[in-house]
PDB file of C-alpha atoms in Angstrom:
ATOM      1  CA  GLN Z   4       0.000   0.000   0.000  1.00  0.00           C
ATOM      2  CA  VAL Z   5       1.577   3.254  -1.131  1.00  0.00           C
ATOM      3  CA  GLN Z   6       1.563   6.040   1.432  1.00  0.00           C
ATOM      4  CA  LEU Z   7       1.940   9.717   0.643  1.00  0.00           C
ATOM      5  CA  GLN Z   8       2.840  12.503   3.063  1.00  0.00           C
ATOM      6  CA  GLU Z   9       2.834  16.210   2.262  1.00  0.00           C
ATOM      7  CA  SER Z  10       5.156  18.654   3.978  1.00  0.00           C
ATOM      8  CA  GLY Z  11       6.016  22.322   3.709  1.00  0.00           C
ATOM      9  CA  PRO Z  12       5.220  25.748   5.152  1.00  0.00           C
ATOM     10  CA  GLY Z  13       1.659  26.355   6.257  1.00  0.00           C
ATOM     11  CA  LEU Z  14       1.936  30.098   5.716  1.00  0.00           C
ATOM     12  CA  VAL Z  15       3.177  31.879   2.595  1.00  0.00           C
ATOM     13  CA  LYS Z  16       3.304  35.606   1.958  1.00  0.00           C
ATOM     14  CA  PRO Z  17       1.419  37.151  -0.968  1.00  0.00           C
ATOM     15  CA  SER Z  18       3.517  37.291  -4.157  1.00  0.00           C
ATOM     16  CA  GLY Z  19       5.783  34.610  -2.698  1.00  0.00           C
ATOM     17  CA  THR Z  20       6.352  31.007  -3.756  1.00  0.00           C
ATOM     18  CA  LEU Z  21       4.486  28.056  -2.292  1.00  0.00           C
ATOM     19  CA  SER Z  22       6.745  24.990  -2.055  1.00  0.00           C
ATOM     20  CA  LEU Z  23       5.508  21.560  -0.990  1.00  0.00           C
ATOM     21  CA  THR Z  24       7.005  18.090  -0.990  1.00  0.00           C
ATOM     22  CA  CYS Z  25       5.303  14.717  -1.049  1.00  0.00           C
ATOM     23  CA  ALA Z  26       7.223  11.811   0.456  1.00  0.00           C
ATOM     24  CA  VAL Z  27       6.376   8.405  -0.994  1.00  0.00           C
ATOM     25  CA  SER Z  28       6.626   5.181   0.987  1.00  0.00           C
ATOM     26  CA  GLY Z  29       5.641   1.643   0.135  1.00  0.00           C
ATOM     27  CA  ASP Z  30       6.597   2.011  -3.514  1.00  0.00           C
ATOM     28  CA  SER Z  31       9.339   3.466  -5.647  1.00  0.00           C
ATOM     29  CA  ILE Z  32       8.692   6.805  -7.252  1.00  0.00           C
ATOM     30  CA  SER Z  33      10.277   5.250 -10.323  1.00  0.00           C
ATOM     31  CA  SER Z  34       7.383   2.811 -10.656  1.00  0.00           C
ATOM     32  CA  HIS Z  35       4.857   3.195 -13.447  1.00  0.00           C
ATOM     33  CA  ASN Z  36       2.674   5.706 -11.643  1.00  0.00           C
ATOM     34  CA  TRP Z  37       1.807   9.337 -12.241  1.00  0.00           C
ATOM     35  CA  TRP Z  38       2.294  11.579  -9.219  1.00  0.00           C
ATOM     36  CA  SER Z  39      -0.186  14.415  -8.829  1.00  0.00           C
ATOM     37  CA  TRP Z  40      -1.143  17.495  -6.864  1.00  0.00           C
ATOM     38  CA  VAL Z  41      -4.746  18.502  -6.141  1.00  0.00           C
ATOM     39  CA  ARG Z  42      -5.969  21.391  -4.022  1.00  0.00           C
ATOM     40  CA  GLN Z  43      -9.201  22.255  -2.279  1.00  0.00           C
ATOM     41  CA  SER Z  44     -10.041  25.786  -1.209  1.00  0.00           C
ATOM     42  CA  PRO Z  45     -12.004  26.096   2.038  1.00  0.00           C
ATOM     43  CA  GLY Z  46     -15.594  25.044   1.445  1.00  0.00           C
ATOM     44  CA  LYS Z  47     -15.009  24.596  -2.272  1.00  0.00           C
ATOM     45  CA  GLY Z  48     -14.427  21.837  -4.765  1.00  0.00           C
ATOM     46  CA  LEU Z  49     -11.315  19.993  -5.826  1.00  0.00           C
ATOM     47  CA  GLU Z  50      -8.901  21.417  -8.404  1.00  0.00           C
ATOM     48  CA  TRP Z  51      -6.229  19.405 -10.190  1.00  0.00           C
ATOM     49  CA  ILE Z  52      -2.911  21.247 -10.298  1.00  0.00           C
ATOM     50  CA  GLY Z  53      -0.691  18.942 -12.290  1.00  0.00           C
ATOM     51  CA  GLU Z  54       1.118  15.620 -12.438  1.00  0.00           C
ATOM     52  CA  ILE Z  55       4.547  14.220 -13.149  1.00  0.00           C
ATOM     53  CA  TYR Z  56       6.085  10.906 -14.145  1.00  0.00           C
ATOM     54  CA  HIS Z  57       9.406   9.714 -12.725  1.00  0.00           C
ATOM     55  CA  SER Z  58      11.073  10.533 -16.030  1.00  0.00           C
ATOM     56  CA  GLY Z  59      10.123  14.167 -15.592  1.00  0.00           C
ATOM     57  CA  SER Z  60       7.273  14.236 -18.093  1.00  0.00           C
ATOM     58  CA  SER Z  61       4.497  16.424 -16.751  1.00  0.00           C
ATOM     59  CA  ASP Z  62       1.059  17.865 -17.421  1.00  0.00           C
ATOM     60  CA  TYR Z  63      -0.416  20.956 -15.825  1.00  0.00           C
ATOM     61  CA  ASN Z  64      -3.821  22.521 -15.378  1.00  0.00           C
ATOM     62  CA  PRO Z  65      -3.881  25.257 -18.061  1.00  0.00           C
ATOM     63  CA  SER Z  66      -5.315  27.696 -15.520  1.00  0.00           C
ATOM     64  CA  LEU Z  67      -2.202  27.358 -13.342  1.00  0.00           C
ATOM     65  CA  GLN Z  68       0.451  26.308 -15.846  1.00  0.00           C
ATOM     66  CA  SER Z  69       2.266  29.635 -15.965  1.00  0.00           C
ATOM     67  CA  ARG Z  70       2.907  29.523 -12.202  1.00  0.00           C
ATOM     68  CA  VAL Z  71       3.451  25.820 -11.485  1.00  0.00           C
ATOM     69  CA  THR Z  72       6.548  23.650 -11.573  1.00  0.00           C
ATOM     70  CA  LEU Z  73       6.610  19.983 -10.579  1.00  0.00           C
ATOM     71  CA  SER Z  74       9.748  17.979  -9.998  1.00  0.00           C
ATOM     72  CA  VAL Z  75      10.772  14.471  -8.940  1.00  0.00           C
ATOM     73  CA  ASP Z  76      13.664  13.466  -6.696  1.00  0.00           C
ATOM     74  CA  ASN Z  77      14.240   9.782  -7.366  1.00  0.00           C
ATOM     75  CA  SER Z  78      17.038   9.543  -4.782  1.00  0.00           C
ATOM     76  CA  LYS Z  79      14.739  10.755  -1.985  1.00  0.00           C
ATOM     77  CA  ASN Z  80      11.616   9.016  -3.311  1.00  0.00           C
ATOM     78  CA  GLN Z  81       9.636  12.227  -3.308  1.00  0.00           C
ATOM     79  CA  PHE Z  82       8.122  14.788  -5.625  1.00  0.00           C
ATOM     80  CA  SER Z  83       7.552  18.503  -5.226  1.00  0.00           C
ATOM     81  CA  LEU Z  84       5.318  21.400  -6.160  1.00  0.00           C
ATOM     82  CA  LYS Z  85       6.262  25.045  -6.613  1.00  0.00           C
ATOM     83  CA  LEU Z  86       3.589  27.671  -7.176  1.00  0.00           C
ATOM     84  CA  THR Z  87       4.809  31.202  -7.763  1.00  0.00           C
ATOM     85  CA  SER Z  88       3.202  34.637  -7.348  1.00  0.00           C
ATOM     86  CA  VAL Z  89       0.648  33.364  -4.853  1.00  0.00           C
ATOM     87  CA  THR Z  90      -2.394  35.324  -3.713  1.00  0.00           C
ATOM     88  CA  ALA Z  91      -5.082  34.692  -1.128  1.00  0.00           C
ATOM     89  CA  ALA Z  92      -6.947  32.711  -3.793  1.00  0.00           C
ATOM     90  CA  ASP Z  93      -4.212  30.084  -3.570  1.00  0.00           C
ATOM     91  CA  SER Z  94      -5.021  29.370   0.082  1.00  0.00           C
ATOM     92  CA  ALA Z  95      -6.183  25.765   0.183  1.00  0.00           C
ATOM     93  CA  VAL Z  96      -5.572  22.266   1.408  1.00  0.00           C
ATOM     94  CA  TYR Z  97      -3.011  20.774  -0.940  1.00  0.00           C
ATOM     95  CA  TYR Z  98      -3.058  17.023  -1.533  1.00  0.00           C
ATOM     96  CA  CYS Z  99      -0.549  14.828  -3.273  1.00  0.00           C
ATOM     97  CA  ALA Z 100      -2.035  11.806  -4.986  1.00  0.00           C
ATOM     98  CA  LEU Z 101      -1.077   9.007  -7.299  1.00  0.00           C
ATOM     99  CA  LYS Z 102      -2.563   7.488 -10.406  1.00  0.00           C
ATOM    100  CA  LEU Z 103      -1.998   3.796 -11.083  1.00  0.00           C
ATOM    101  CA  PRO Z 104      -1.742   1.887 -14.340  1.00  0.00           C
ATOM    102  CA  THR Z 105      -4.405  -0.522 -13.030  1.00  0.00           C
ATOM    103  CA  THR Z 106      -7.004   2.238 -13.450  1.00  0.00           C
ATOM    104  CA  GLY Z 107      -5.539   3.517 -16.671  1.00  0.00           C
ATOM    105  CA  TRP Z 108      -3.760   6.448 -15.042  1.00  0.00           C
ATOM    106  CA  ASN Z 109      -7.029   8.340 -15.285  1.00  0.00           C
ATOM    107  CA  TYR Z 110      -8.015   8.590 -11.609  1.00  0.00           C
ATOM    108  CA  PHE Z 111      -6.516   9.314  -8.210  1.00  0.00           C
ATOM    109  CA  ASP Z 112      -6.119   5.933  -6.551  1.00  0.00           C
ATOM    110  CA  SER Z 113      -4.451   7.078  -3.372  1.00  0.00           C
ATOM    111  CA  TRP Z 114      -4.076  10.397  -1.563  1.00  0.00           C
ATOM    112  CA  GLY Z 115      -1.958  12.005   1.105  1.00  0.00           C
ATOM    113  CA  GLN Z 116      -3.680  13.433   4.168  1.00  0.00           C
ATOM    114  CA  GLY Z 117      -3.364  16.987   2.856  1.00  0.00           C
ATOM    115  CA  ILE Z 118      -1.658  20.116   4.119  1.00  0.00           C
ATOM    116  CA  LEU Z 119      -3.329  23.465   4.709  1.00  0.00           C
ATOM    117  CA  VAL Z 120      -1.505  26.390   3.169  1.00  0.00           C
ATOM    118  CA  THR Z 121      -2.616  29.934   3.912  1.00  0.00           C
ATOM    119  CA  VAL Z 122      -1.451  32.915   1.892  1.00  0.00           C
ATOM    120  CA  SER Z 123      -1.302  35.937   4.148  1.00  0.00           C
ATOM    121  CA  SER Z 124       1.051  38.696   5.169  1.00  0.00           C
TER     122      SER Z 124
ATOM    123  CA  GLU T   2     -12.856  22.514 -21.442  1.00  0.00           C
ATOM    124  CA  ILE T   3     -15.337  19.905 -20.231  1.00  0.00           C
ATOM    125  CA  VAL T   4     -17.409  20.910 -17.215  1.00  0.00           C
ATOM    126  CA  LEU T   5     -18.930  18.466 -14.724  1.00  0.00           C
ATOM    127  CA  THR T   6     -22.164  19.459 -12.992  1.00  0.00           C
ATOM    128  CA  GLN T   7     -23.289  17.507  -9.944  1.00  0.00           C
ATOM    129  CA  SER T   8     -26.804  17.445  -8.579  1.00  0.00           C
ATOM    130  CA  PRO T   9     -28.311  17.885  -6.167  1.00  0.00           C
ATOM    131  CA  ALA T  10     -25.927  20.014  -4.135  1.00  0.00           C
ATOM    132  CA  THR T  11     -27.273  18.469  -0.936  1.00  0.00           C
ATOM    133  CA  LEU T  12     -29.238  15.295  -0.322  1.00  0.00           C
ATOM    134  CA  SER T  13     -30.924  14.836   3.065  1.00  0.00           C
ATOM    135  CA  LEU T  14     -31.670  11.198   3.787  1.00  0.00           C
ATOM    136  CA  SER T  15     -31.997   8.745   6.660  1.00  0.00           C
ATOM    137  CA  PRO T  16     -29.893   5.650   7.274  1.00  0.00           C
ATOM    138  CA  GLY T  17     -31.304   2.721   5.335  1.00  0.00           C
ATOM    139  CA  GLU T  18     -32.620   4.875   2.523  1.00  0.00           C
ATOM    140  CA  GLY T  19     -31.215   4.754  -0.989  1.00  0.00           C
ATOM    141  CA  ALA T  20     -29.307   7.653  -2.544  1.00  0.00           C
ATOM    142  CA  THR T  21     -29.024   8.656  -6.184  1.00  0.00           C
ATOM    143  CA  LEU T  22     -26.410  11.240  -7.154  1.00  0.00           C
ATOM    144  CA  SER T  23     -26.020  12.718 -10.606  1.00  0.00           C
ATOM    145  CA  CYS T  24     -23.000  13.960 -12.544  1.00  0.00           C
ATOM    146  CA  ARG T  25     -23.440  15.514 -15.985  1.00  0.00           C
ATOM    147  CA  ALA T  26     -20.611  16.289 -18.407  1.00  0.00           C
ATOM    148  CA  SER T  27     -20.800  19.165 -20.890  1.00  0.00           C
ATOM    149  CA  GLN T  28     -19.412  16.868 -23.596  1.00  0.00           C
ATOM    150  CA  SER T  29     -19.378  13.131 -24.082  1.00  0.00           C
ATOM    151  CA  ILE T  30     -16.618  11.432 -22.099  1.00  0.00           C
ATOM    152  CA  SER T  31     -17.436   7.804 -22.851  1.00  0.00           C
ATOM    153  CA  THR T  32     -17.108   6.103 -19.440  1.00  0.00           C
ATOM    154  CA  PHE T  33     -13.979   7.886 -18.208  1.00  0.00           C
ATOM    155  CA  LEU T  34     -15.539   8.995 -14.933  1.00  0.00           C
ATOM    156  CA  ALA T  35     -14.729   8.378 -11.292  1.00  0.00           C
ATOM    157  CA  TRP T  36     -16.545   8.961  -8.014  1.00  0.00           C
ATOM    158  CA  TYR T  37     -14.860   9.860  -4.722  1.00  0.00           C
ATOM    159  CA  GLN T  38     -16.112  10.006  -1.160  1.00  0.00           C
ATOM    160  CA  GLN T  39     -14.785  12.702   1.164  1.00  0.00           C
ATOM    161  CA  LYS T  40     -15.455  12.931   4.877  1.00  0.00           C
ATOM    162  CA  PRO T  41     -14.731  16.076   6.936  1.00  0.00           C
ATOM    163  CA  GLY T  42     -11.040  16.575   7.532  1.00  0.00           C
ATOM    164  CA  GLN T  43     -10.087  13.673   5.278  1.00  0.00           C
ATOM    165  CA  ALA T  44      -8.736  13.268   1.788  1.00  0.00           C
ATOM    166  CA  PRO T  45     -11.049  11.975  -0.927  1.00  0.00           C
ATOM    167  CA  ARG T  46     -11.255   8.221  -1.397  1.00  0.00           C
ATOM    168  CA  LEU T  47     -11.718   6.585  -4.787  1.00  0.00           C
ATOM    169  CA  LEU T  48     -15.008   4.653  -4.864  1.00  0.00           C
ATOM    170  CA  LEU T  49     -15.738   3.942  -8.527  1.00  0.00           C
ATOM    171  CA  TYR T  50     -13.817   4.351 -11.754  1.00  0.00           C
ATOM    172  CA  ASP T  51     -14.613   3.902 -15.432  1.00  0.00           C
ATOM    173  CA  ALA T  52     -18.147   4.881 -14.396  1.00  0.00           C
ATOM    174  CA  SER T  53     -19.063   1.542 -12.820  1.00  0.00           C
ATOM    175  CA  LYS T  54     -16.005  -0.347 -11.528  1.00  0.00           C
ATOM    176  CA  ARG T  55     -15.646  -0.464  -7.766  1.00  0.00           C
ATOM    177  CA  ALA T  56     -12.230   0.339  -6.331  1.00  0.00           C
ATOM    178  CA  THR T  57     -10.581  -2.132  -3.973  1.00  0.00           C
ATOM    179  CA  GLY T  58     -12.454  -2.541  -0.716  1.00  0.00           C
ATOM    180  CA  VAL T  59     -15.528  -0.531  -1.701  1.00  0.00           C
ATOM    181  CA  PRO T  60     -18.768  -2.119  -0.451  1.00  0.00           C
ATOM    182  CA  ALA T  61     -21.225  -3.506  -2.982  1.00  0.00           C
ATOM    183  CA  ARG T  62     -23.909  -1.025  -1.900  1.00  0.00           C
ATOM    184  CA  PHE T  63     -22.057   1.556  -4.014  1.00  0.00           C
ATOM    185  CA  SER T  64     -22.726   1.278  -7.727  1.00  0.00           C
ATOM    186  CA  GLY T  65     -22.216   3.492 -10.719  1.00  0.00           C
ATOM    187  CA  SER T  66     -23.793   3.743 -14.128  1.00  0.00           C
ATOM    188  CA  GLY T  67     -23.883   5.928 -17.186  1.00  0.00           C
ATOM    189  CA  ALA T  68     -21.958   6.760 -20.325  1.00  0.00           C
ATOM    190  CA  GLY T  69     -21.540   9.747 -22.574  1.00  0.00           C
ATOM    191  CA  THR T  70     -22.706  12.758 -20.588  1.00  0.00           C
ATOM    192  CA  ASP T  71     -24.931  11.421 -17.798  1.00  0.00           C
ATOM    193  CA  PHE T  72     -23.662   9.418 -14.854  1.00  0.00           C
ATOM    194  CA  THR T  73     -25.174   8.192 -11.612  1.00  0.00           C
ATOM    195  CA  LEU T  74     -23.796   7.044  -8.287  1.00  0.00           C
ATOM    196  CA  THR T  75     -26.239   4.903  -6.344  1.00  0.00           C
ATOM    197  CA  ILE T  76     -25.963   3.936  -2.708  1.00  0.00           C
ATOM    198  CA  SER T  77     -28.478   1.174  -2.205  1.00  0.00           C
ATOM    199  CA  SER T  78     -28.975   1.546   1.545  1.00  0.00           C
ATOM    200  CA  LEU T  79     -27.204   4.287   3.456  1.00  0.00           C
ATOM    201  CA  GLU T  80     -25.002   3.283   6.351  1.00  0.00           C
ATOM    202  CA  PRO T  81     -24.059   5.892   8.995  1.00  0.00           C
ATOM    203  CA  GLU T  82     -20.522   6.075   7.591  1.00  0.00           C
ATOM    204  CA  ASP T  83     -21.812   6.982   4.108  1.00  0.00           C
ATOM    205  CA  PHE T  84     -22.807  10.521   5.065  1.00  0.00           C
ATOM    206  CA  ALA T  85     -20.144  12.538   3.282  1.00  0.00           C
ATOM    207  CA  VAL T  86     -19.440  14.647   0.207  1.00  0.00           C
ATOM    208  CA  TYR T  87     -19.227  12.840  -3.124  1.00  0.00           C
ATOM    209  CA  HIS T  88     -17.213  14.182  -6.059  1.00  0.00           C
ATOM    210  CA  CYS T  89     -17.137  13.043  -9.664  1.00  0.00           C
ATOM    211  CA  GLN T  90     -14.025  13.420 -11.824  1.00  0.00           C
ATOM    212  CA  LEU T  91     -13.089  12.982 -15.464  1.00  0.00           C
ATOM    213  CA  ARG T  92      -9.962  13.024 -17.535  1.00  0.00           C
ATOM    214  CA  SER T  93     -10.188  14.659 -20.933  1.00  0.00           C
ATOM    215  CA  ASN T  94      -7.796  13.548 -23.654  1.00  0.00           C
ATOM    216  CA  TRP T  95      -7.083  16.971 -25.083  1.00  0.00           C
ATOM    217  CA  PRO T  96      -6.107  19.040 -23.375  1.00  0.00           C
ATOM    218  CA  PRO T  97      -5.016  16.377 -20.870  1.00  0.00           C
ATOM    219  CA  VAL T  98      -6.883  17.870 -17.933  1.00  0.00           C
ATOM    220  CA  LEU T  99      -8.468  16.228 -14.913  1.00  0.00           C
ATOM    221  CA  THR T 100     -11.651  17.944 -13.787  1.00  0.00           C
ATOM    222  CA  PHE T 101     -13.857  17.556 -10.739  1.00  0.00           C
ATOM    223  CA  GLY T 102     -17.515  18.302 -10.247  1.00  0.00           C
ATOM    224  CA  GLY T 103     -18.677  20.636  -7.511  1.00  0.00           C
ATOM    225  CA  GLY T 104     -19.687  17.830  -5.158  1.00  0.00           C
ATOM    226  CA  THR T 105     -22.883  16.521  -3.584  1.00  0.00           C
ATOM    227  CA  LYS T 106     -23.229  16.454   0.172  1.00  0.00           C
ATOM    228  CA  VAL T 107     -25.210  13.523   1.541  1.00  0.00           C
ATOM    229  CA  GLU T 108     -26.391  14.530   4.994  1.00  0.00           C
ATOM    230  CA  SER T 109     -28.402  12.807   7.657  1.00  0.00           C
ATOM    231  CA  LYS T 110     -32.006  13.947   7.867  1.00  0.00           C
TER     232      LYS T 110
END
């Protein structure tokens, strides 16, 4: 059973950069999975941010693409999210998740517990 | 961009009753649709994928149907632990975007 754990600052200043890491256990990040980030603003729905394969191939939500960078660290078995030029609208619970080949890489089979990030001065 | 619309926004039911949740896509998506359950303070949990396939460990009282633009999640008889928010999700081929619906809250009457 793959386990995912998000970490990073819970408070980011406006116009700053939000940086989060997702540690993977129970599987190698080099396995045939896609590693994703999803966020959920307070009281609102879920929004896909982007995803990355261990090779570095990635896809991003067009609405966030200009501000998002995903990366993989195979040596540490983790992947990361950077979101630049943040505003209060970026305050949300951020989840890392994985998509498995057994479901066609189309759905989020497993999720981290989530981390609340607030953008405020 | 394909939009998913879930209805109703809230469903008030009693334990033992059946629940029917709807998810409508703005364009045909074949059967590339998933349903998730989310309880307060928890991450979503995959329930159904490819419109009707149950994920590992999901009880048989959860079933899904539909194709094209109209999809349904049915809970045959609500258990106390089923009161939660349910989200649908699709993946579009181009652009390769994953999209969620706005959610349906199933609350205890």
